[in-house]
PDB file of C-alpha atoms and ligand atoms in Angstrom:
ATOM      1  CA  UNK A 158      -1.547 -10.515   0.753  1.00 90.00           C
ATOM      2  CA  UNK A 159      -2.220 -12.762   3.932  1.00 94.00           C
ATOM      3  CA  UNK A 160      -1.656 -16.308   4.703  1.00 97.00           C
ATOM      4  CA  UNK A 161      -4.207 -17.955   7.329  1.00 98.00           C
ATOM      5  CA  UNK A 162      -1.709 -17.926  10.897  1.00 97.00           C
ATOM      6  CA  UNK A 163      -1.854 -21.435  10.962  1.00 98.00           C
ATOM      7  CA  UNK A 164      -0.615 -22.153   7.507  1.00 98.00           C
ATOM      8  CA  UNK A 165       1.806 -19.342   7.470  1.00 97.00           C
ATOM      9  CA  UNK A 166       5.827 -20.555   7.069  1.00 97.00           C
ATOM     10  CA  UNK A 167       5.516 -23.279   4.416  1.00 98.00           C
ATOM     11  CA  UNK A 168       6.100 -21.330   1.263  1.00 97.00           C
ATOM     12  CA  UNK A 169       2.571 -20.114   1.044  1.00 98.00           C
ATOM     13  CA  UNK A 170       3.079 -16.503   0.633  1.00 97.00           C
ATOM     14  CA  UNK A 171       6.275 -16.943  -1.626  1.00 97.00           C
ATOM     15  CA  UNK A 172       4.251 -19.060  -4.194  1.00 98.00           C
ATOM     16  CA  UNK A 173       1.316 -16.476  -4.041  1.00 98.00           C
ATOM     17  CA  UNK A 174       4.442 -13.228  -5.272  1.00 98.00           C
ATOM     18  CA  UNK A 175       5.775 -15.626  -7.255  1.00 98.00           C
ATOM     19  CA  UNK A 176       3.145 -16.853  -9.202  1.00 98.00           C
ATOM     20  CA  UNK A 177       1.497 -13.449  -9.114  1.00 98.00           C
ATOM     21  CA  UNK A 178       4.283 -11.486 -10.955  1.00 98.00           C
ATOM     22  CA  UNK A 179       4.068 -14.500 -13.419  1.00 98.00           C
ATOM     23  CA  UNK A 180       0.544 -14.021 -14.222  1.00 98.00           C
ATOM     24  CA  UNK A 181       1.259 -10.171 -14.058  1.00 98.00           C
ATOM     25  CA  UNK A 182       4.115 -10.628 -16.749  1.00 98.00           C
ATOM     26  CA  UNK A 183       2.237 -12.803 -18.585  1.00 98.00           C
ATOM     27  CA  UNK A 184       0.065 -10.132 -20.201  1.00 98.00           C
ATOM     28  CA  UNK A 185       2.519  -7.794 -21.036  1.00 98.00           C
ATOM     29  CA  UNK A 186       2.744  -5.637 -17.565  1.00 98.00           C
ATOM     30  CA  UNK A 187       6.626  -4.374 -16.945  1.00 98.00           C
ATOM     31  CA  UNK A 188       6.783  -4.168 -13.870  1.00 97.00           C
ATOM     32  CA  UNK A 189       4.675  -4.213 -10.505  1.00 97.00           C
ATOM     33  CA  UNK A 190       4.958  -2.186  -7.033  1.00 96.00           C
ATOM     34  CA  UNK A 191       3.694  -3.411  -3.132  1.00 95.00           C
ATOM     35  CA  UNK A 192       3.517  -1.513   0.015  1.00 93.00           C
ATOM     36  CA  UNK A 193       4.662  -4.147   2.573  1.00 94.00           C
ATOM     37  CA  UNK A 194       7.070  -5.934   4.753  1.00 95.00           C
ATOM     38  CA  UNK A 195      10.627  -4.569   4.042  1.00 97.00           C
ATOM     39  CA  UNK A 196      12.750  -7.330   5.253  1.00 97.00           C
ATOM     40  CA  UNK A 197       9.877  -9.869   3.215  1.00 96.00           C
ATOM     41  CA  UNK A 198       9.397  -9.043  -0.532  1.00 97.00           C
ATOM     42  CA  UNK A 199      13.236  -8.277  -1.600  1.00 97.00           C
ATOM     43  CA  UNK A 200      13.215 -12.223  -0.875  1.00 97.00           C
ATOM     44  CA  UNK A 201      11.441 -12.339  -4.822  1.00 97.00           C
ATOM     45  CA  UNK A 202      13.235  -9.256  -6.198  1.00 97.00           C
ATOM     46  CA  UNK A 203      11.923  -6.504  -4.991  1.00 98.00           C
ATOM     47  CA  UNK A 204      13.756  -3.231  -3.860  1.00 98.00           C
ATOM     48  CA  UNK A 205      12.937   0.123  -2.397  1.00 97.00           C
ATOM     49  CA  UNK A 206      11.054   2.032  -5.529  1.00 97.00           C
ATOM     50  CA  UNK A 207      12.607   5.278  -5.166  1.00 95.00           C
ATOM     51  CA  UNK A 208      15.703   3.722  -6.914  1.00 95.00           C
ATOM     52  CA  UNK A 209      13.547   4.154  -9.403  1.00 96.00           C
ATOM     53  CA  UNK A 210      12.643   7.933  -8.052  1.00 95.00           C
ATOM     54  CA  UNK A 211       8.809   6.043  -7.987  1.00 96.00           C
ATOM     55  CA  UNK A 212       6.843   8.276  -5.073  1.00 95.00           C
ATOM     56  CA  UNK A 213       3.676   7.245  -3.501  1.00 94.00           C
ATOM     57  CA  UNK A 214       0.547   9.534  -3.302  1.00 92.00           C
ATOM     58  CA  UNK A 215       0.628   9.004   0.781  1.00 88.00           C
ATOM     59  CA  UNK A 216       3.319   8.762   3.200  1.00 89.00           C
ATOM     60  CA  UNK A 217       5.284   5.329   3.639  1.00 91.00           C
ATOM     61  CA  UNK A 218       8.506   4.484   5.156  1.00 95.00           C
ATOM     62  CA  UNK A 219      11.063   4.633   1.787  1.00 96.00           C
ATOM     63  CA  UNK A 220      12.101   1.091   2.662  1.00 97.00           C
ATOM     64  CA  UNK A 221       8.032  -0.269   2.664  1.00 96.00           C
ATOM     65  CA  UNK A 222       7.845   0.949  -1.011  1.00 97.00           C
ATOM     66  CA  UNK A 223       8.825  -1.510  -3.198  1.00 98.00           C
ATOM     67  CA  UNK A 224       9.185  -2.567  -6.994  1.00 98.00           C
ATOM     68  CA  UNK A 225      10.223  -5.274  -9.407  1.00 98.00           C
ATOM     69  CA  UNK A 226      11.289  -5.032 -13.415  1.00 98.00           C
ATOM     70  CA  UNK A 227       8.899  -7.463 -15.085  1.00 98.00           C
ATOM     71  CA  UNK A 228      10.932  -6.844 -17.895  1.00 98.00           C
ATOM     72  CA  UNK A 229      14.447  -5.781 -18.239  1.00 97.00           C
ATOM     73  CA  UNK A 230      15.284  -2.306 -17.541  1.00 97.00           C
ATOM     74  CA  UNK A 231      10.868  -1.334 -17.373  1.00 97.00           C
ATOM     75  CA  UNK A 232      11.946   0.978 -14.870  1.00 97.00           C
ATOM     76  CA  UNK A 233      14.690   2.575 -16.253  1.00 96.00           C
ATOM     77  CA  UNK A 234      14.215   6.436 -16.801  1.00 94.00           C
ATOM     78  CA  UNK A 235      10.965   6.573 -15.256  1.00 91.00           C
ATOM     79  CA  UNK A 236       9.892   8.797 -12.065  1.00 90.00           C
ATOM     80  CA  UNK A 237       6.475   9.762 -11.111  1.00 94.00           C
ATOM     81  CA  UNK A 238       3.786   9.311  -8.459  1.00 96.00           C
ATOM     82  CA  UNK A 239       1.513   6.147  -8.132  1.00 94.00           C
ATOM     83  CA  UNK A 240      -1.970   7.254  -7.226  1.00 93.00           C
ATOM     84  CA  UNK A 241      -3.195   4.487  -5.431  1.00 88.00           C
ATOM     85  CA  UNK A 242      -7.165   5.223  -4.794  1.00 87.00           C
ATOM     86  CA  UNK A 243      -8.809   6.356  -1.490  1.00 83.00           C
ATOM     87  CA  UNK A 244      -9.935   3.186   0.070  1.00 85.00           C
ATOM     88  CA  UNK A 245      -6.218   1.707  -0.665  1.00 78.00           C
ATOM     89  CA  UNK A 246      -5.047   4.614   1.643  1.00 75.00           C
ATOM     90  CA  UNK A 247      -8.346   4.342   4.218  1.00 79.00           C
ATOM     91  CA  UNK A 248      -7.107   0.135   4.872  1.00 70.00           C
TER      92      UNK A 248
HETATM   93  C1  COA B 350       3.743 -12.100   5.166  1.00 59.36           C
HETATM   94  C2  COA B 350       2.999 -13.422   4.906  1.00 59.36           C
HETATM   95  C3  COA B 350       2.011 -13.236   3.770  1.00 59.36           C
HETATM   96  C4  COA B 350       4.012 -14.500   4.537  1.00 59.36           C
HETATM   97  O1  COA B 350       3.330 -15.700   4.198  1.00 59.36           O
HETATM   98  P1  COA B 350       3.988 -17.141   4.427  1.00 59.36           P
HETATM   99  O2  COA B 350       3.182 -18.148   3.700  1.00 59.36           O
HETATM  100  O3  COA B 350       4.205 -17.370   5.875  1.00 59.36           O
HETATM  101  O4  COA B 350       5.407 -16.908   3.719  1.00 59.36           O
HETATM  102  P2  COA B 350       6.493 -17.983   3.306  1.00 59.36           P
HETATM  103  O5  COA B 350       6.212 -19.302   3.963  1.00 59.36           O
HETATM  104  O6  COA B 350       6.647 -17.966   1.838  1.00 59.36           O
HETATM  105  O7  COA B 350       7.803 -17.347   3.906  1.00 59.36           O
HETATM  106  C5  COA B 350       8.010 -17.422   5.281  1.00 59.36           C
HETATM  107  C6  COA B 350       9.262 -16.608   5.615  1.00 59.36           C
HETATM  108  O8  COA B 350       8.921 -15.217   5.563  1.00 59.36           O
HETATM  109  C7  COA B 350       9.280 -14.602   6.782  1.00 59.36           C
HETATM  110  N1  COA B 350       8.362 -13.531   7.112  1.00 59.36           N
HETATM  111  C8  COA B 350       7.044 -13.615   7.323  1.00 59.36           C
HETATM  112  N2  COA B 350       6.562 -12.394   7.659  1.00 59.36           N
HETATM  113  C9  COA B 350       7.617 -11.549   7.639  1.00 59.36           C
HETATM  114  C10 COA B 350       7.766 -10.181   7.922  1.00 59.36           C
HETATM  115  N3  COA B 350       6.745  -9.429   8.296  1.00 59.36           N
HETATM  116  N4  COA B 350       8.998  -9.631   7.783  1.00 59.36           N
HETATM  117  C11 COA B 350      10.052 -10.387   7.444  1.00 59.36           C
HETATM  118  N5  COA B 350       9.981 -11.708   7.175  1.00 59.36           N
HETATM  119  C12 COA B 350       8.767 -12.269   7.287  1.00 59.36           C
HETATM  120  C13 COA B 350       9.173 -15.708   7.799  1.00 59.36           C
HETATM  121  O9  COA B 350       9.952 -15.402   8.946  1.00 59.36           O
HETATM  122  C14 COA B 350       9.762 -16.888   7.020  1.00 59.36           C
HETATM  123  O10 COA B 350      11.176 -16.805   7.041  1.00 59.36           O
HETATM  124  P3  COA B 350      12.092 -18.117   6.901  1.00 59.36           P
HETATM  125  O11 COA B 350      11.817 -18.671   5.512  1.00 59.36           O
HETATM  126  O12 COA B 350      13.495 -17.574   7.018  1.00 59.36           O
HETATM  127  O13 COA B 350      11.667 -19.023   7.981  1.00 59.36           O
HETATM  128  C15 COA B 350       2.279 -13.906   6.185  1.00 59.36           C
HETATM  129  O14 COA B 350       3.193 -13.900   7.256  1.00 59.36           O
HETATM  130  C16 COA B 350       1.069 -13.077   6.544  1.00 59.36           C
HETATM  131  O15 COA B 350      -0.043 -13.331   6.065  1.00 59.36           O
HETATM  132  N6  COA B 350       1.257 -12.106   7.440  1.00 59.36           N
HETATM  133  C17 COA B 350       0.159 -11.294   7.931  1.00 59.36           C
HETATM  134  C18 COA B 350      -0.361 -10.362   6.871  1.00 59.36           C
HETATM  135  C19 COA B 350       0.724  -9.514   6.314  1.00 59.36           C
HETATM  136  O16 COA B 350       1.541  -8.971   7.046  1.00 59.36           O
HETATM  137  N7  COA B 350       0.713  -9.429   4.984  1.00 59.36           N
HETATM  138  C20 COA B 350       1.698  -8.678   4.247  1.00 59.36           C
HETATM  139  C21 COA B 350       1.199  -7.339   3.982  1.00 59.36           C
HETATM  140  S1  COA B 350       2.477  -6.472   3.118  1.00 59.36           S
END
């Protein structure tokens, strides 16, 4: 997600997560994961993933990795590794 310098700080990027995980939810998805700003995204919910014991198929910092419950308790009882694809990992 980016928000044009000049237009950044007026609620921009919070509308974009927030109506995002609306239109994720919407559908039926439980729950959704970002790679990004550690001290930005918990603002809308987010926390580290590997609360969850949710790994990453490349190296992050453990506070970078995030993840939100769509749904009550999605989460709950589930570990693994997301396999995000090779030009995710070549940005
Ligand atoms: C991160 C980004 C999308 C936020 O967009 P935005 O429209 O400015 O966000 P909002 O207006 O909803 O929120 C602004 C708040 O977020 C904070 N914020 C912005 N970037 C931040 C960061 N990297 N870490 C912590 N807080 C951050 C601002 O300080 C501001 O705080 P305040 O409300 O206390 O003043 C925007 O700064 C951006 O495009 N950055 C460059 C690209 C980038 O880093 N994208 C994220 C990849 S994970």
């Amino acid at each position: 997600m980016a928000v044009k310098p000049g237009l950044q700080k007026k609620g921009i990027g919070g509308k974009l997560i927030k109506e995002g995980l609306k239109r994720a939810a919407e559908p039926g998805f439980e729950s959704a994961i970002v790679v990004g700003h550690p001290q930005y995204y918990p603002r809308y919910g987010f926390e580290k993933a590997s609360k969850w014991g949710i790994k990453l198929n490349f190296e992050v910092p453990d506070e970078a990795f995030m993840a939100i419950e769509l749904k009550k308790d999605s989460l709950k009882g589930k570990k693994g590794v997301i396999e995000l694809p090779q030009p995710y990992m070549e940005c």
